[in-house]
PDB file of C-alpha atoms in Angstrom:
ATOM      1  CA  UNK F   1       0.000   0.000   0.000  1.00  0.00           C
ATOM      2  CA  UNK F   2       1.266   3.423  -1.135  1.00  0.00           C
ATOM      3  CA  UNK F   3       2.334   6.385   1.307  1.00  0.00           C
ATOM      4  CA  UNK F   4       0.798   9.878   0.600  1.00  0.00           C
ATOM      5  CA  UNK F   5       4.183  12.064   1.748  1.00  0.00           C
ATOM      6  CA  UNK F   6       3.442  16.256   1.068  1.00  0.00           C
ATOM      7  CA  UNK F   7       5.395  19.386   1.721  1.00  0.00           C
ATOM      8  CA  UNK F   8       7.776  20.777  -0.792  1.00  0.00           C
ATOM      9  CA  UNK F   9      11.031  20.109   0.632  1.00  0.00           C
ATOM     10  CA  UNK F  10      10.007  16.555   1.821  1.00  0.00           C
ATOM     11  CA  UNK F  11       8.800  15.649  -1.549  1.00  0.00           C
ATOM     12  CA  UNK F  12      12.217  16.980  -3.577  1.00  0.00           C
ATOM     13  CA  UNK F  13      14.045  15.139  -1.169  1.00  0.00           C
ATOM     14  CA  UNK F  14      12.680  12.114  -2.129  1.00  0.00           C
ATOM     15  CA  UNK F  15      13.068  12.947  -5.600  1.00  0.00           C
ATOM     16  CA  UNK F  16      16.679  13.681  -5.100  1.00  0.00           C
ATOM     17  CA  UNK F  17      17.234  10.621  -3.392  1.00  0.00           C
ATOM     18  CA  UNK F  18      14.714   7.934  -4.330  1.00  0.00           C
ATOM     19  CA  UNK F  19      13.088   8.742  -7.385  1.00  0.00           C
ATOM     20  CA  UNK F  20      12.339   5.159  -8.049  1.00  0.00           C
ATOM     21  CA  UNK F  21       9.643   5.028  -4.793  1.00  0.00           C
ATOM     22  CA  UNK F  22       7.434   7.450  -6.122  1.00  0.00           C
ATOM     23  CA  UNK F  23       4.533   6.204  -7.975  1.00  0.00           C
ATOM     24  CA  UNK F  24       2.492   9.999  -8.554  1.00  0.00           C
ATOM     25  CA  UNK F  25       2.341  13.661  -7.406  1.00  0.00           C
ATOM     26  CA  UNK F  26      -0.291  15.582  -7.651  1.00  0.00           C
ATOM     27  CA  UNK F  27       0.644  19.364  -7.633  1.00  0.00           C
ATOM     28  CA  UNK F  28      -1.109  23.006  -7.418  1.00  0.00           C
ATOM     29  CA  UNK F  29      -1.057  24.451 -10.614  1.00  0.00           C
ATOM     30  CA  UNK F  30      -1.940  27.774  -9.083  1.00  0.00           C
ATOM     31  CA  UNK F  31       1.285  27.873  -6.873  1.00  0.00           C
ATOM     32  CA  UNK F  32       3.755  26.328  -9.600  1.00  0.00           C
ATOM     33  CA  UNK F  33       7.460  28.518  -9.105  1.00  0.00           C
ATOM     34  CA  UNK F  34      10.522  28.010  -6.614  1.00  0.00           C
ATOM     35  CA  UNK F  35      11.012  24.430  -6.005  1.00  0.00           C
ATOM     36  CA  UNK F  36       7.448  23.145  -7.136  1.00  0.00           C
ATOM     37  CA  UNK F  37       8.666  24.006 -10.511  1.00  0.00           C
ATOM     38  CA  UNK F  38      11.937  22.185  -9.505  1.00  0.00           C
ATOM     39  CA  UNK F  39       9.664  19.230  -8.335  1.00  0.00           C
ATOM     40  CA  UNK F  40       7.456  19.558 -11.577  1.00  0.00           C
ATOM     41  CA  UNK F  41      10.867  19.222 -13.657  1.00  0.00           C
ATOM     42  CA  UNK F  42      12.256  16.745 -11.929  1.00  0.00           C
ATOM     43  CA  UNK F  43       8.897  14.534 -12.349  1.00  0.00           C
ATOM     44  CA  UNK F  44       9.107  14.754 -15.848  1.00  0.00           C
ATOM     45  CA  UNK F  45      12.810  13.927 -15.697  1.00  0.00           C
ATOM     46  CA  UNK F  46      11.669  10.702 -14.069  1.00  0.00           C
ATOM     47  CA  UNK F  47       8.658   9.578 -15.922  1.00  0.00           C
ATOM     48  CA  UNK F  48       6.334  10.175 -12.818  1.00  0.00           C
ATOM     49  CA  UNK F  49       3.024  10.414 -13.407  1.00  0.00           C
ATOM     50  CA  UNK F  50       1.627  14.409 -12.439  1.00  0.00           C
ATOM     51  CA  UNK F  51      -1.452  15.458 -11.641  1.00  0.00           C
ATOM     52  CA  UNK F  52      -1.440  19.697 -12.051  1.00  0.00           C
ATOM     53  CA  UNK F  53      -4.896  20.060 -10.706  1.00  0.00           C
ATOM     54  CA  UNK F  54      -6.368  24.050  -9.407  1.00  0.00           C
ATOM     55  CA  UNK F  55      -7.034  24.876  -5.770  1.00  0.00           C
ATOM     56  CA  UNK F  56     -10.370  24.101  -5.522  1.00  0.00           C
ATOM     57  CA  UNK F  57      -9.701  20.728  -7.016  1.00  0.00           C
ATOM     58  CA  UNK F  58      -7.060  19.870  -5.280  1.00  0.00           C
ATOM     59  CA  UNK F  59      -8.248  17.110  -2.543  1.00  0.00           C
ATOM     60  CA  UNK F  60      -5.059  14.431  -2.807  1.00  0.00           C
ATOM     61  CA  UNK F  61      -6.202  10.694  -1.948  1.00  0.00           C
ATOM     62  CA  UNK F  62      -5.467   9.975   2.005  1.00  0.00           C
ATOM     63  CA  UNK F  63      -4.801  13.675   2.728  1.00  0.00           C
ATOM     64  CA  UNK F  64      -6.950  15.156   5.334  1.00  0.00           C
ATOM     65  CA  UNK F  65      -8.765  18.255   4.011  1.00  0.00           C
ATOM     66  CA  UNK F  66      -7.446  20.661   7.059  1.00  0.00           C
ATOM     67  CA  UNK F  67      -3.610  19.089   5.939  1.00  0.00           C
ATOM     68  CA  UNK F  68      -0.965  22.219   4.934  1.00  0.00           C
ATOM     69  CA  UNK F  69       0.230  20.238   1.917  1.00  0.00           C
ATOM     70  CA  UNK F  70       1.858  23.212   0.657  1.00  0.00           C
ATOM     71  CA  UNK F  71       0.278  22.050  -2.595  1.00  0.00           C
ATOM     72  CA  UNK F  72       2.758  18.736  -3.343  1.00  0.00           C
ATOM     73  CA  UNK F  73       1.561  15.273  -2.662  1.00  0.00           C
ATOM     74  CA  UNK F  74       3.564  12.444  -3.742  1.00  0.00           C
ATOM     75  CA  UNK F  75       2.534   8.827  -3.073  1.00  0.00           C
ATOM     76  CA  UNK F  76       5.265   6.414  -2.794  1.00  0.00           C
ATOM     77  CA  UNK F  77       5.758   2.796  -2.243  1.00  0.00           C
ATOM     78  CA  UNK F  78       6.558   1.397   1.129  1.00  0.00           C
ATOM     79  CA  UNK F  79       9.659   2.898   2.536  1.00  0.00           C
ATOM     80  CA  UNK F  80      12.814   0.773   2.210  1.00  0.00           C
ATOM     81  CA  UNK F  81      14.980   0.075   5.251  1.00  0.00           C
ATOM     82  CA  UNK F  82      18.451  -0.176   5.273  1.00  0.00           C
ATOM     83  CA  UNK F  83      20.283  -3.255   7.061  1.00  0.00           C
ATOM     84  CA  UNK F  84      22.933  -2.470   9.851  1.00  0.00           C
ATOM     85  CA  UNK F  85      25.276  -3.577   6.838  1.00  0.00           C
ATOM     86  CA  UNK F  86      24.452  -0.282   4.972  1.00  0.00           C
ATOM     87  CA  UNK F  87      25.134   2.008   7.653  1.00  0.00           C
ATOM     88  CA  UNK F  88      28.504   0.264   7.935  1.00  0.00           C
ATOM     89  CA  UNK F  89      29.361   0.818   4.660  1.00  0.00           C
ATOM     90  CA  UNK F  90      27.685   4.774   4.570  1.00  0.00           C
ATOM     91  CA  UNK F  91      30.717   5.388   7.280  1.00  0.00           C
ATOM     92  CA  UNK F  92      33.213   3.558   5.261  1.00  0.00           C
ATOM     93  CA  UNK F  93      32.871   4.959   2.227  1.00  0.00           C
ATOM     94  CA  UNK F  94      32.787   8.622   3.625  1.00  0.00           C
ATOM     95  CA  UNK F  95      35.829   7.527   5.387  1.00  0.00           C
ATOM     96  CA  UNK F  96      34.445   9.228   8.409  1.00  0.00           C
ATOM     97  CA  UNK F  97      34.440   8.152  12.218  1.00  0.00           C
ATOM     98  CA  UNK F  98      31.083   6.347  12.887  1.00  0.00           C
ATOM     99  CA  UNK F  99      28.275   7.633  14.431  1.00  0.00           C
ATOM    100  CA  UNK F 100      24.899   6.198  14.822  1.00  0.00           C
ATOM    101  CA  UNK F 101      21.946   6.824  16.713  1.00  0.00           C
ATOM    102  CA  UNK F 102      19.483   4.114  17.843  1.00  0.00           C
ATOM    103  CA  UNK F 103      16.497   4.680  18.889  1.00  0.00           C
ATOM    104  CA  UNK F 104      14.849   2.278  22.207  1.00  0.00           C
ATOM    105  CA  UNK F 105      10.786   2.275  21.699  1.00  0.00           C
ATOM    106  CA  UNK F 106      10.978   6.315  20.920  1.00  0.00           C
ATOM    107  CA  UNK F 107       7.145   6.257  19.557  1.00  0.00           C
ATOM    108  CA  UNK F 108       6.251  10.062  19.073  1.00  0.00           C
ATOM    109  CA  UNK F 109       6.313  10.427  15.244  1.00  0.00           C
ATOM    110  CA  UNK F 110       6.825  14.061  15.603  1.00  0.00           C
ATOM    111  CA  UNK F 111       9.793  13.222  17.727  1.00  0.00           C
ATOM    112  CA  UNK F 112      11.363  10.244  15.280  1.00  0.00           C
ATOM    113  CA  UNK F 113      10.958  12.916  12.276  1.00  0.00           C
ATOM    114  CA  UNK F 114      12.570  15.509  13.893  1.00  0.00           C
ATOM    115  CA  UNK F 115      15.872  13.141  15.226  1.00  0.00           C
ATOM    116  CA  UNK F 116      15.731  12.030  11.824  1.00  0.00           C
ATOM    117  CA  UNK F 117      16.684  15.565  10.326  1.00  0.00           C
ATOM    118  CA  UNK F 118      18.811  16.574  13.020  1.00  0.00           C
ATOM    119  CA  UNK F 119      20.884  13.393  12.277  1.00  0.00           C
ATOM    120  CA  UNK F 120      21.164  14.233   8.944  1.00  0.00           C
ATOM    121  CA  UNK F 121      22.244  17.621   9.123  1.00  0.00           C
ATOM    122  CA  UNK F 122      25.142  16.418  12.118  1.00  0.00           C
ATOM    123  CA  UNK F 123      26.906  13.725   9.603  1.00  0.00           C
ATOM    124  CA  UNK F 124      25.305  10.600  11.400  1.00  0.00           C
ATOM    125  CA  UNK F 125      25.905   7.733   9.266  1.00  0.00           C
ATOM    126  CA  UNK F 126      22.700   5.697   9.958  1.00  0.00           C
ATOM    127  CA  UNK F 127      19.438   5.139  12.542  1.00  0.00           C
ATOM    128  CA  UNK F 128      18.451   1.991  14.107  1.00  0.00           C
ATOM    129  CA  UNK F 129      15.101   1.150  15.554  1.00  0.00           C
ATOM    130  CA  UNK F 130      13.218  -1.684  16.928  1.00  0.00           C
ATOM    131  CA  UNK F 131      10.186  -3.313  15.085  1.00  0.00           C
ATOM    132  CA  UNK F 132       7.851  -3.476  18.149  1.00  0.00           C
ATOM    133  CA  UNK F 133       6.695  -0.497  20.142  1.00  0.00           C
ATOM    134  CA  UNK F 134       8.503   1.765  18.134  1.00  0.00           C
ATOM    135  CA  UNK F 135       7.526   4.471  15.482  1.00  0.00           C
ATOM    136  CA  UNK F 136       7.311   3.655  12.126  1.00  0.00           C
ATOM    137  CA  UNK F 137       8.493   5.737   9.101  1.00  0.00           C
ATOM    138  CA  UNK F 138       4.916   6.789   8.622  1.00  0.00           C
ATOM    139  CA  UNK F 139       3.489   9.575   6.728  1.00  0.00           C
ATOM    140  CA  UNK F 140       4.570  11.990   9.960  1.00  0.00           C
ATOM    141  CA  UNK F 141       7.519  11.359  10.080  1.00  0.00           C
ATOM    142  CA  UNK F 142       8.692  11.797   6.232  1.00  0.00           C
ATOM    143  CA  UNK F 143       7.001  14.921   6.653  1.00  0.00           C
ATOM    144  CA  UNK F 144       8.604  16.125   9.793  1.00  0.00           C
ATOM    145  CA  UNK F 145      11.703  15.254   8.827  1.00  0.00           C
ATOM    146  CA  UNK F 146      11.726  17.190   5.197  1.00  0.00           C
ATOM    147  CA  UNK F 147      12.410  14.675   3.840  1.00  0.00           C
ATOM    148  CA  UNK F 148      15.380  13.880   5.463  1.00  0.00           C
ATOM    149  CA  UNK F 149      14.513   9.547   6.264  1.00  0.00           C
ATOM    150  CA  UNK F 150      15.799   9.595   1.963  1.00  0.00           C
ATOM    151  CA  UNK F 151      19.249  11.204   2.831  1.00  0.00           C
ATOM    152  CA  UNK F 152      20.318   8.411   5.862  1.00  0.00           C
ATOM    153  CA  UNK F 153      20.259   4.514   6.501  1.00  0.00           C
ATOM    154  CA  UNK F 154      17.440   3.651   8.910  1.00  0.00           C
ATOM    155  CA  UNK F 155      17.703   0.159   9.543  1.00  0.00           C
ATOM    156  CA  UNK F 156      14.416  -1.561  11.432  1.00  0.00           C
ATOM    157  CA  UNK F 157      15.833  -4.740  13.016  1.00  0.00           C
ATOM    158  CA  UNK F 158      14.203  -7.615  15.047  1.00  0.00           C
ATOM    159  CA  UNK F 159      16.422  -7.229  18.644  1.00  0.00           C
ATOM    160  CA  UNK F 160      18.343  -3.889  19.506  1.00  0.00           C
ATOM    161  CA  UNK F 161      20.419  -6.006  21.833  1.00  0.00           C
ATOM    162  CA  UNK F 162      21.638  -7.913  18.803  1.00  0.00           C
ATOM    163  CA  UNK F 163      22.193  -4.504  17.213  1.00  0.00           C
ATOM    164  CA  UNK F 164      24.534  -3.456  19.867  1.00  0.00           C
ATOM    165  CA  UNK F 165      26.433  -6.444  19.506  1.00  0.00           C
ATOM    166  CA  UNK F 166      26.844  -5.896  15.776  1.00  0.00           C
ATOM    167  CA  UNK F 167      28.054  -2.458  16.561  1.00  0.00           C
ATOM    168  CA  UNK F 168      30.488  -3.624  19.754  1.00  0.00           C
ATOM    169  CA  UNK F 169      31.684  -6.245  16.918  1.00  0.00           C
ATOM    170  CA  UNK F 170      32.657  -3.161  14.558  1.00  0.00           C
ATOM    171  CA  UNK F 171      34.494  -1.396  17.766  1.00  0.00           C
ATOM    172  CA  UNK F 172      32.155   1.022  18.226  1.00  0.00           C
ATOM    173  CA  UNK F 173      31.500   2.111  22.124  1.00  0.00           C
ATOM    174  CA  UNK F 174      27.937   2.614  23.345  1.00  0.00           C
ATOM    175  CA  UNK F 175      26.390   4.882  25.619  1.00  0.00           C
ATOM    176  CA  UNK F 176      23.082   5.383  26.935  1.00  0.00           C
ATOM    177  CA  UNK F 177      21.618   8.557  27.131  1.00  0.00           C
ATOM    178  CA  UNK F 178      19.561   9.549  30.168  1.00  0.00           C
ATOM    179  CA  UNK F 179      19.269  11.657  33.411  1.00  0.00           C
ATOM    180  CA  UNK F 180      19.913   9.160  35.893  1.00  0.00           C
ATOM    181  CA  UNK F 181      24.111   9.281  35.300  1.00  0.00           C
ATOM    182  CA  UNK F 182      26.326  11.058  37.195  1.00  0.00           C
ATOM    183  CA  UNK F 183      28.206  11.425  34.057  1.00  0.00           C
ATOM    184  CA  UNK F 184      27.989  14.447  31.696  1.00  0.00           C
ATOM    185  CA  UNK F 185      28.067  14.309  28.080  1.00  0.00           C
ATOM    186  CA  UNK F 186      30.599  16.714  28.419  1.00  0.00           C
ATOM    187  CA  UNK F 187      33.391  14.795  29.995  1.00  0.00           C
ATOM    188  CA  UNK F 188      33.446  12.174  27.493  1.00  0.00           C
ATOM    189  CA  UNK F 189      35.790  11.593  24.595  1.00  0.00           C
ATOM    190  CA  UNK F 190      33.065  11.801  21.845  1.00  0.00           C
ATOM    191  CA  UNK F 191      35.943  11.501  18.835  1.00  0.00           C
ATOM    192  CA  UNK F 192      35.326   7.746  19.240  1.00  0.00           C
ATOM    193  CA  UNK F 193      33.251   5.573  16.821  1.00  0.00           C
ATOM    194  CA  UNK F 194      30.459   6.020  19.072  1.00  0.00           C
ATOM    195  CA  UNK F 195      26.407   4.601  19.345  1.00  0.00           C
ATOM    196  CA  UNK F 196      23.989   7.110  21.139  1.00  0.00           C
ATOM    197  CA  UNK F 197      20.824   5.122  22.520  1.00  0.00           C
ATOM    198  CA  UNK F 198      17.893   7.479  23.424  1.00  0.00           C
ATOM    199  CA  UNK F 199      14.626   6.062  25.075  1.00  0.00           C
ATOM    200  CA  UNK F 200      11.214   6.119  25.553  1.00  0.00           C
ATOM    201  CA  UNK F 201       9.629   9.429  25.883  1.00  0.00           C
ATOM    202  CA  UNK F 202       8.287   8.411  29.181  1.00  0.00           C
ATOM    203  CA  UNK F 203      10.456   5.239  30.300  1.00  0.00           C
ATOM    204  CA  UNK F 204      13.650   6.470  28.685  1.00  0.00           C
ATOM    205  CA  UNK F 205      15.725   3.544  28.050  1.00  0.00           C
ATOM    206  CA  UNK F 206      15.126   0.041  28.862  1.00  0.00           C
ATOM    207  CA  UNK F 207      16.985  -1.540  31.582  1.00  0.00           C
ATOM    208  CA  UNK F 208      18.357  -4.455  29.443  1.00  0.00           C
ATOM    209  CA  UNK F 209      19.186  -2.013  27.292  1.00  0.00           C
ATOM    210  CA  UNK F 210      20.908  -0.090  29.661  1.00  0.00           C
ATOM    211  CA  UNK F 211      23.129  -3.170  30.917  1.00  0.00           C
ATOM    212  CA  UNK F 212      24.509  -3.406  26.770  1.00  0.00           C
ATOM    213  CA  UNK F 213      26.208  -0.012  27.399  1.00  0.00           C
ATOM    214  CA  UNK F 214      29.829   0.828  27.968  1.00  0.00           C
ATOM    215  CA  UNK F 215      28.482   4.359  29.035  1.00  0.00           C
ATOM    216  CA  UNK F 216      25.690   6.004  30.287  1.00  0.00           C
ATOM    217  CA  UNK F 217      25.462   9.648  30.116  1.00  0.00           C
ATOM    218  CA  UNK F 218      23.589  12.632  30.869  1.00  0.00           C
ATOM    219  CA  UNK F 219      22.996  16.118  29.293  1.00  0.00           C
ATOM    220  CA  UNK F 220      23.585  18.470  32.669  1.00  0.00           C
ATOM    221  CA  UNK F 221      20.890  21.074  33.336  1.00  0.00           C
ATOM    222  CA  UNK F 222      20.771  23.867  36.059  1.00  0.00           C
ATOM    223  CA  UNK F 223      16.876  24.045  36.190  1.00  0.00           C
ATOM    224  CA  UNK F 224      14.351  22.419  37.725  1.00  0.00           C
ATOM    225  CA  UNK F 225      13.235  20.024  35.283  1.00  0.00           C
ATOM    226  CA  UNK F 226      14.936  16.505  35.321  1.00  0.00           C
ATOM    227  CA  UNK F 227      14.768  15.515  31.461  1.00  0.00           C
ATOM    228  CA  UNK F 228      14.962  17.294  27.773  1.00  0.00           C
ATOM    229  CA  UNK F 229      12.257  15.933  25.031  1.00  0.00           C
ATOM    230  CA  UNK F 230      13.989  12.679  23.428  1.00  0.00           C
ATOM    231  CA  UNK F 231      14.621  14.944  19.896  1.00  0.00           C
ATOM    232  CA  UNK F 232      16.310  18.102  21.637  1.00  0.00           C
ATOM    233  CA  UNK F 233      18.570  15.670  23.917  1.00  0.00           C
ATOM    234  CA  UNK F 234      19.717  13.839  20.650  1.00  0.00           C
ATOM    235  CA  UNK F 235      20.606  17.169  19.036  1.00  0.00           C
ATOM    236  CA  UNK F 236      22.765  18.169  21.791  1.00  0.00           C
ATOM    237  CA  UNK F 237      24.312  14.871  22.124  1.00  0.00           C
ATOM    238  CA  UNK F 238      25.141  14.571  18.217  1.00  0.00           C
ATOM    239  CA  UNK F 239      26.722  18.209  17.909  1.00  0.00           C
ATOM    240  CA  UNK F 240      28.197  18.303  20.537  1.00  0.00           C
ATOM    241  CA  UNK F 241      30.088  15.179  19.162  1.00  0.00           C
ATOM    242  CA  UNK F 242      30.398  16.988  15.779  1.00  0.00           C
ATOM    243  CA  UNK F 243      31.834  19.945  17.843  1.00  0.00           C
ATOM    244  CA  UNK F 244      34.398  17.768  19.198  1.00  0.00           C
ATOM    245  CA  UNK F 245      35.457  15.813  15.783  1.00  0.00           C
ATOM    246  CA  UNK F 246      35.625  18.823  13.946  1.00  0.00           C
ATOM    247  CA  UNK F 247      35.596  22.258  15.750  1.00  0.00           C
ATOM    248  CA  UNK F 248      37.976  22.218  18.276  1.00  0.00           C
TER     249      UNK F 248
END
């Protein structure tokens, strides 16, 4: 079954990337300069089939009416994981220290899309999440992201215990992210080939999960509040890594 995925940038990035998912796109005539006309282009460049359809027409298949479409709709197969094997080789052949970013049970689509596009605009070389009680890449999410889930390896596997082994196998080092540490982000040596785990949005990270980890670490804070939203403690934790590789 087809994804509807809408918003200009989301939809040229999965032109740029994946032209081969996308199966239609229905456009705004009214609206057509900027990058819709880069998107209409691009279509034809690909052979997708357009629909250039009026605003008062335009009502796109499984789009609620109240959705800001921006006036691009693209429907696309089902998206395409990665395997752990694909990250490996997106580090290797940017012959870059790794960096990954797995996600434990992380649910909140908003949340998922927006790690997604911070990861891709801080380098990391792939996402890993869990196939039960975890977040799809749904319609959300693409959307969230801007299209960002096209740019990196998201790999959906079975057992993120198994995962971690895979990665300890490849020498990376793996540390848990959450509030409970007396650790700070800040003291560690983040130039390492490095996994960040991030949890829950309410349990934070799984206990067995925890155990798997050769660090656990924390993101200090001087207020009141114990714990950042999943997404912003990510961000900090992945440039303040890319601080340390490269601006220092």
């Amino acid at each position: 079954m087809s994804k509807a995925i809408y918003g200009v940038n989301a939809v040229l990035e999965a032109l740029n990337s994946h032209p081969e998912l996308i199966e239609e796109i229905w456009l705004n005539k009214t609206t057509l300069s900027g990058k819709k006309y880069q998107i209409l282009e691009k279509a034809k460049k690909f052979g997708i089939p357009l629909k250039l359809i009026s605003k008062p027409d335009f009502r796109p298949p499984k789009i609620s009416p109240n959705t800001n479409t921006q006036g691009v709709v693209a429907y696309i197969s089902e998206f395409i994981y990665a395997d752990l094997e694909d990250i490996v080789k997106n580090w290797e052949n940017k012959k870059e220290n790794p960096l990954v970013i797995m996600l434990d049970e992380v649910e909140d689509p908003q949340n998922v899309g927006s790690i997604i596009r911070t990861a891709d605009a801080g380098g990391v070389h792939g996402i890993v999440i869990p196939k039960l009680r975890a977040c799809d890449i749904n319609e959300t999410v693409i959307k969230v992201s801007s299209g960002s889930v096209f740019n990196i390896p998201i790999a959906k596997v079975n057992n993120l215990k198994h995962a971690i082994s895979f990665f300890k196998e490849k020498n990376l080092w793996i540390i848990g992210l959450t509030h409970k540490s007396d650790i700070s982000i800040y003291e560690l040596d983040l130039k390492k080939p490095l996994v960040f785990i991030v949890g829950n949005e309410g349990r934070g990270i799984r206990k067995t999960i925890l155990e798997k980890c050769d660090f656990l670490a924390k993101i200090p804070m001087r207020g009141k509040i114990e714990s950042l939203n999943v997404s912003i403690a990510t961000a900090i934790a992945i440039f303040e890594t890319l601080r340390q590789r490269f601006y220092t």
